[in-house]
Coordinates of C-alpha atoms in Angstrom, one line a residue:
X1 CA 15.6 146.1 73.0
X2 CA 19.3 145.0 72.3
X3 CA 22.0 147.1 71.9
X4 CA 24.2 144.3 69.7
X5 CA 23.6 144.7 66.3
X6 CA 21.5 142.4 64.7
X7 CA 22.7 138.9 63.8
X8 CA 21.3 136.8 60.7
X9 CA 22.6 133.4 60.6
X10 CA 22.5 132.1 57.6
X11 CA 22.4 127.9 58.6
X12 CA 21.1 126.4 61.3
X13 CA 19.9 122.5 61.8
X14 CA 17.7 123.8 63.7
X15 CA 14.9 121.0 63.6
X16 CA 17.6 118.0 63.4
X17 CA 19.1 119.1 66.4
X18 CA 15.9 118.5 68.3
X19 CA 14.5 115.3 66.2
X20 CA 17.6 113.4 65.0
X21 CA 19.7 114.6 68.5
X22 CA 16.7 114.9 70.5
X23 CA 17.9 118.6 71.4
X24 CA 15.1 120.6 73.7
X25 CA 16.2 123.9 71.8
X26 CA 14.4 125.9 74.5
X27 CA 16.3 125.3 77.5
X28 CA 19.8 126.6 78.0
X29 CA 23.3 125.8 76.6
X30 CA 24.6 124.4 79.9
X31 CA 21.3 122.4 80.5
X32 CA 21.2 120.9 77.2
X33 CA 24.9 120.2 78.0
X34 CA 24.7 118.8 81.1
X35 CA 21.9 116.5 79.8
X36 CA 24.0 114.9 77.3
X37 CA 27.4 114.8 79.2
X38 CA 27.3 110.9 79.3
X39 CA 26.0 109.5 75.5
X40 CA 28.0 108.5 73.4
X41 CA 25.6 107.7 70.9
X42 CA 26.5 110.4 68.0
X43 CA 29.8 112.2 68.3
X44 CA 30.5 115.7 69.8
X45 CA 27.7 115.3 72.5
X46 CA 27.8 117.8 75.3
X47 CA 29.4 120.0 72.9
X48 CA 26.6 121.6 71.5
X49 CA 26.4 125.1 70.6
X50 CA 23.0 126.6 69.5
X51 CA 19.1 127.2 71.7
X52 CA 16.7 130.1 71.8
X53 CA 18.5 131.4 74.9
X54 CA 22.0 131.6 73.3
X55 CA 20.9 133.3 70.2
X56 CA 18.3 136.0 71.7
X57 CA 21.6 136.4 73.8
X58 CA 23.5 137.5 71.1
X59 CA 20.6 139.0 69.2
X60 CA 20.2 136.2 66.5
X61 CA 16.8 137.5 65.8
X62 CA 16.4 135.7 62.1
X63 CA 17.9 133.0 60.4
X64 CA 17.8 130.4 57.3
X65 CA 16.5 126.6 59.3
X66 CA 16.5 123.8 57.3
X67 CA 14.9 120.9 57.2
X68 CA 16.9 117.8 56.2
X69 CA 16.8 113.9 55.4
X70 CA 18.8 112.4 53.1
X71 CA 17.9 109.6 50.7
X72 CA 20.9 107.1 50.4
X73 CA 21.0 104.4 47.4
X74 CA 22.9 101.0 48.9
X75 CA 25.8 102.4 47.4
X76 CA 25.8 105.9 48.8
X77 CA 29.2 106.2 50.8
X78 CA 27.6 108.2 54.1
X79 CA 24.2 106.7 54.1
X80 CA 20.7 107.9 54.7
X81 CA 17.2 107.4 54.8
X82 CA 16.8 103.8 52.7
X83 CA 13.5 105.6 50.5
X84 CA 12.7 108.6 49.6
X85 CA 9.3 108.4 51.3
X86 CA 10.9 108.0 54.4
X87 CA 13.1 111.1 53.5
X88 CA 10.2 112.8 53.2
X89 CA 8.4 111.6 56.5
X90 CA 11.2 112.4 58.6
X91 CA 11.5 116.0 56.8
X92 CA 7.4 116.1 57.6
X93 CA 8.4 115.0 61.7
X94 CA 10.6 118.1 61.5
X95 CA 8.4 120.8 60.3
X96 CA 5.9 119.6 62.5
X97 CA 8.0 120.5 65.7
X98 CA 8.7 123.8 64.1
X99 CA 4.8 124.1 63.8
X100 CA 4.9 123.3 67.8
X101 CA 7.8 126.1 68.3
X102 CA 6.0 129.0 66.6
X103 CA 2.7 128.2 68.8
X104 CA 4.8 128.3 72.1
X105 CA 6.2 131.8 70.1
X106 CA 9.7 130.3 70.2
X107 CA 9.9 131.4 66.2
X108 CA 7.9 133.2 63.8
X109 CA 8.1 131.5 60.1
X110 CA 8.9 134.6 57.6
X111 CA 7.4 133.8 53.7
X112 CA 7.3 137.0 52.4
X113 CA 8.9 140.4 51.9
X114 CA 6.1 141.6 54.1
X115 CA 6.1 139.0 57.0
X116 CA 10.5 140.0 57.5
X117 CA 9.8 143.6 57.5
X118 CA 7.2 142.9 60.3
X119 CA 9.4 140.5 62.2
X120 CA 12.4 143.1 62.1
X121 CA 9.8 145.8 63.2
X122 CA 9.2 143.5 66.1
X123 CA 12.5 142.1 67.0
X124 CA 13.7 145.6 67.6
X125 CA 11.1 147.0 69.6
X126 CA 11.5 143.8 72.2
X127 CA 14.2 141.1 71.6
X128 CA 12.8 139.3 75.1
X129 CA 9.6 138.8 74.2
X130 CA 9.2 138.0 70.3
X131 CA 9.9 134.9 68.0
X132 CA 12.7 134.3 66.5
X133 CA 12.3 134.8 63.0
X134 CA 13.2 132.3 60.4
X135 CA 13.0 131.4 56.4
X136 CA 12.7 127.6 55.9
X137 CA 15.4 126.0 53.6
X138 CA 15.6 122.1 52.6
X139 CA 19.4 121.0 52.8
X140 CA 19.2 118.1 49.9
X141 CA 16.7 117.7 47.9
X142 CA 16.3 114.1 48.2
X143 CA 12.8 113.8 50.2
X144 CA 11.3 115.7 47.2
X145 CA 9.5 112.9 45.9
X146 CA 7.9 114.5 42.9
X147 CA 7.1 118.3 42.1
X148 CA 3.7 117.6 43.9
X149 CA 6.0 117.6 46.8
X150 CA 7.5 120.5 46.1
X151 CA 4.5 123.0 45.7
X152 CA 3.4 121.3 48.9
X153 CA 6.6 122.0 50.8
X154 CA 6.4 125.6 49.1
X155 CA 2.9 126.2 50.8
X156 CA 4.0 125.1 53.9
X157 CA 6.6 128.2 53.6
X158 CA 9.6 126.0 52.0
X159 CA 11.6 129.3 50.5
X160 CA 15.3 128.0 49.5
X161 CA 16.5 124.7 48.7
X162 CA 20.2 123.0 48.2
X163 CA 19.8 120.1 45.7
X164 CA 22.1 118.1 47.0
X165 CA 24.4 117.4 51.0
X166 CA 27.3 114.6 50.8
X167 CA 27.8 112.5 48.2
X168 CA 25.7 111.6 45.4
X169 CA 22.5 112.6 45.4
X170 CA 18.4 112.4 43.6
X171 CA 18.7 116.1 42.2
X172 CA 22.9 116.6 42.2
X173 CA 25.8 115.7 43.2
X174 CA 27.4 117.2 46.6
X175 CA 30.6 117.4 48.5
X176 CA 33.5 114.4 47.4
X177 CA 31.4 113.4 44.8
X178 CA 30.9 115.2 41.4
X179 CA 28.8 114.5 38.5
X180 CA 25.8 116.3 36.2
X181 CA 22.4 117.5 37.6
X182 CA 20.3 115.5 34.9
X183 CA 17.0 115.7 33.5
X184 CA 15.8 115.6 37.4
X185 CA 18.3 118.3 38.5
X186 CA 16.7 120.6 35.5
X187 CA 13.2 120.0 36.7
X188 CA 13.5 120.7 40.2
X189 CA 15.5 124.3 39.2
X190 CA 13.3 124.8 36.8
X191 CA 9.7 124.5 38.9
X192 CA 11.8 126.7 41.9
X193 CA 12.1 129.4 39.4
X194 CA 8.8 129.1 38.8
X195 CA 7.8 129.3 42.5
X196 CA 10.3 132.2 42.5
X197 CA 12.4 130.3 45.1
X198 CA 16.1 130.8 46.3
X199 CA 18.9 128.4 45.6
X200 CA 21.3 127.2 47.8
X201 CA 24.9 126.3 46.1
X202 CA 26.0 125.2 48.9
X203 CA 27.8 121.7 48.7
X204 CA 27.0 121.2 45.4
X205 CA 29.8 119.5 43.7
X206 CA 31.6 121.9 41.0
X207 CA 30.2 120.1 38.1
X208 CA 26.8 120.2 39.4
X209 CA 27.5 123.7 40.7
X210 CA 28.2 125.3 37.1
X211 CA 25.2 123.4 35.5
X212 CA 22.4 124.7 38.3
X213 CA 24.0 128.2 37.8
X214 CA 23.4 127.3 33.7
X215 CA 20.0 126.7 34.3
X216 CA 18.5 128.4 37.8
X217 CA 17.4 132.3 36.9
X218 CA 16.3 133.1 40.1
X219 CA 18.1 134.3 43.3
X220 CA 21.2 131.9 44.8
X221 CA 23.1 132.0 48.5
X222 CA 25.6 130.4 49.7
X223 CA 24.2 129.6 53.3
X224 CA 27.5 128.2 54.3
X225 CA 30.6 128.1 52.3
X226 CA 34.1 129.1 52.5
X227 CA 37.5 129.3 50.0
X228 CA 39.0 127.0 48.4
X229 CA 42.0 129.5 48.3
X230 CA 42.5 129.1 52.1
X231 CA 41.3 125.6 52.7
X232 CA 41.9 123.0 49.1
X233 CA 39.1 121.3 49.6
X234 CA 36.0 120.7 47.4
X235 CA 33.7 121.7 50.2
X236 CA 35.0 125.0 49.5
X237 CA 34.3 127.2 46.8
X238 CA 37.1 128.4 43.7
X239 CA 37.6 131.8 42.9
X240 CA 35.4 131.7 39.7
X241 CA 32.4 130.0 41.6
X242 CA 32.9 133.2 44.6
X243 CA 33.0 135.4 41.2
X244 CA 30.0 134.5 39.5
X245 CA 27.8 134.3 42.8
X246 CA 28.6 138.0 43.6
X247 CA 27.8 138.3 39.7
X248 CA 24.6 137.1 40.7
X249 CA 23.9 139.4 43.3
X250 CA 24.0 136.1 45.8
X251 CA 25.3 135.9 49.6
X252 CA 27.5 133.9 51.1
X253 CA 27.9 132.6 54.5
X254 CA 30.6 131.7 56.5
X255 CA 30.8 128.4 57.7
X256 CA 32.4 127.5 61.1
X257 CA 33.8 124.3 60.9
X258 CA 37.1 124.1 61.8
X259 CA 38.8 121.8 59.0
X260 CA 37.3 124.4 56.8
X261 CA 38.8 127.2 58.4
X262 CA 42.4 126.3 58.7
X263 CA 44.1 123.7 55.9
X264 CA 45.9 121.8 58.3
X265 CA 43.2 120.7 60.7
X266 CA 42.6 117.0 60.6
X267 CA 39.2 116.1 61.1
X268 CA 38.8 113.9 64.4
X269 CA 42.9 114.4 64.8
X270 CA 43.4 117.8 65.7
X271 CA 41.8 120.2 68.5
X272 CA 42.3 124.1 69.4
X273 CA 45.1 123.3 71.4
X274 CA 47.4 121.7 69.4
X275 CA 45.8 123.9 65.8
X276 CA 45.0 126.8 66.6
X277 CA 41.8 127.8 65.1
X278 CA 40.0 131.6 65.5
X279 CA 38.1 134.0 64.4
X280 CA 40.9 136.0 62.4
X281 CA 41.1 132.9 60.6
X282 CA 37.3 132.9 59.4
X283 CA 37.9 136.8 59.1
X284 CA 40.9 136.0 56.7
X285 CA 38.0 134.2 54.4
X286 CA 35.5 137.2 54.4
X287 CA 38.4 139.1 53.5
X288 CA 39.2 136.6 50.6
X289 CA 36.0 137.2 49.5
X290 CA 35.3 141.1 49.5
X291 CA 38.8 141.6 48.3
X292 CA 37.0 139.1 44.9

C-alpha cells in the first residue's frame, strides 16, 4: 500500500512509446536510458520519462493511454501514415501490445463505472502487485476508417477520442491549422454520443473546437491542455473555451511541455538552464484555471 496520494494521469503515449520508439515500458528509467544513450534516430532519446516502475513509484495507479496514427494527405505539413488503412493497422499493432501488457498484469484495461471502482479497490490494497489501470483514448481520429471502425474500436474498450492531432485532419482540424469539422466531423460526434463516449478537445483547432462543443452532448476532457493567457499560442486554450468546459462539467489536464509552460521558451532553442522552467510555473496555469 502507498502512502502518496493517488495519481491519475490524464495522457500518456503509452503504446507509441513502445511501437513507434521501440520503448520496453517494463524495465526501468535508467535502463531504458542507458539503452538509447547512442541513437539518434528520433529526437530527445535517452531522455525519456515514463515505465511501469516510475509510475507505481509515484503511485500512478490509472491513467487515459492512447492509441495514435495519424493519416497525412501529401499536403499535410507534419506528415503521417500515407492511408488511412495503414493508420488503422498501426493503431491495431498498438492495442495488440497493450493486449500482451495486461496478460503479463502490467495494466488492467477499465471500460466501465464498475471495472474503475474495482481497480481502485485493488490499487489500494497493494500498489506492488496489481495492474496499472488505464481507459483507452484514440489521439486523432484519422485511422477511423468508417463508423464500422468505430463500434469495433469501442468493443475493444476504445472510451474517449480527440478528433483531430497537428494540422489538418479526416474528422477536424488541430493545432496551427483551423477550419470546420464537416459532415464527417458531425458523424463521428454524433455516433460517440450514441456509444456514450468521452470527447477529447484537446488540440482541436478553435474553429473546430466551438463546432464539436455545438454538436457533442456527451461528456468532454481536456486530457492535456494549458492557457492561452500564460502561453499565446493556439495549442492553448482562451478563456471562453476553459469557461464553457467547466460549464460542461469537463476536466482538464495539464500538460508538461515546456514551450507551453513558459511564453518565452523556444522550441529546440532554449533549455532549463538558460529559461527557467518549473513546477510553479504549471501551478500558475492550474491557478489560471480555478480562479475561471
Amino acid at each position: 500500500m502507498s502512502k502518496l496520494p493517488l495519481i491519475v494521469d490524464g495522457h500518456l503515449d503509452l503504446s507509441m512509446n513502445a511501437m513507434e520508439w521501440n520503448r520496453d515500458l517494463t524495465q526501468p528509467l535508467n535502463e531504458i536510458r542507458k539503452r538509447e544513450s547512442l541513437l539518434t534516430d528520433k529526437p530527445d532519446r535517452g531522455n525519456n520519462t515514463v515505465c511501469f516502475p516510475e509510475m507505481r513509484s509515484s503511485n500512478i495507479g490509472l491513467c487515459i493511454a492512447t492509441l495514435i496514427a495519424r493519416y497525412a494527405k501529401p499536403t499535410h505539413p507534419l506528415g503521417g501514415w500515407n492511408s488511412p488503412e495503414q493508420a488503422w493497422a498501426m493503431t491495431q499493432a498498438q492495442l495488440s501490445w497493450y493486449r500482451e501488457m495486461e496478460r503479463k498484469n502490467h495494466l488492467s484495461q477499465i471500460r466501465s463505472l464498475s471495472d474503475l471502482e474495482n481497480h481502485l479497490e485493488d490499487w489500494a490494497s497493494d500498489v506492488d502487485q496489481n495492474p496499472i489501470g488505464y481507459i483507452l483514448s484514440l489521439e486523432g481520429a484519422d485511422s477511423i476508417i468508417s463508423m464500422d471502425h468505430l463500434h469495433t474500436m469501442y468493443d475493444e474498450g476504445l472510451r474517449a477520442i480527440g478528433p483531430a492531432h497537428y494540422g489538418p485532419g479526416t474528422y477536424a482540424y488541430g493545432t496551427d491549422s483551423d477550419g470546420t469539422i464537416g459532415d464527417k466531423g458531425k458523424i463521428l460526434l454524433r455516433t460517440m454520443d450514441e456509444l456514450d463516449m468521452v470527447l477529447d478537445v484537446t488540440h482541436l483547432s478553435d474553429t473546430s473546437f466551438w463546432e464539436a462543443i455545438d454538436v457533442f452532448r456527451g461528456p468532454i476532457w481536456a486530457s492535456h491542455n494549458n492557457c492561452r493567457k500564460l502561453v499565446n499560442h493556439n495549442r492553448q486554450f482562451t478563456d471562453e473555451q476553459i469557461r464553457i468546459i467547466v460549464e460542461r462539467n469537463g476536466v482538464i489536464g495539464v500538460a508538461l511541455d515546456a514551450w507551453m509552460i513558459v511564453p518565452e521558451w523556444q522550441r529546440g532553442v532554449s533549455h532549463p538552464q538558460h529559461t527557467p522552467v518549473t513546477l510553479s510555473h504549471v501551478i500558475d496555469h492550474l491557478d489560471h484555471i480555478c480562479q475561471i
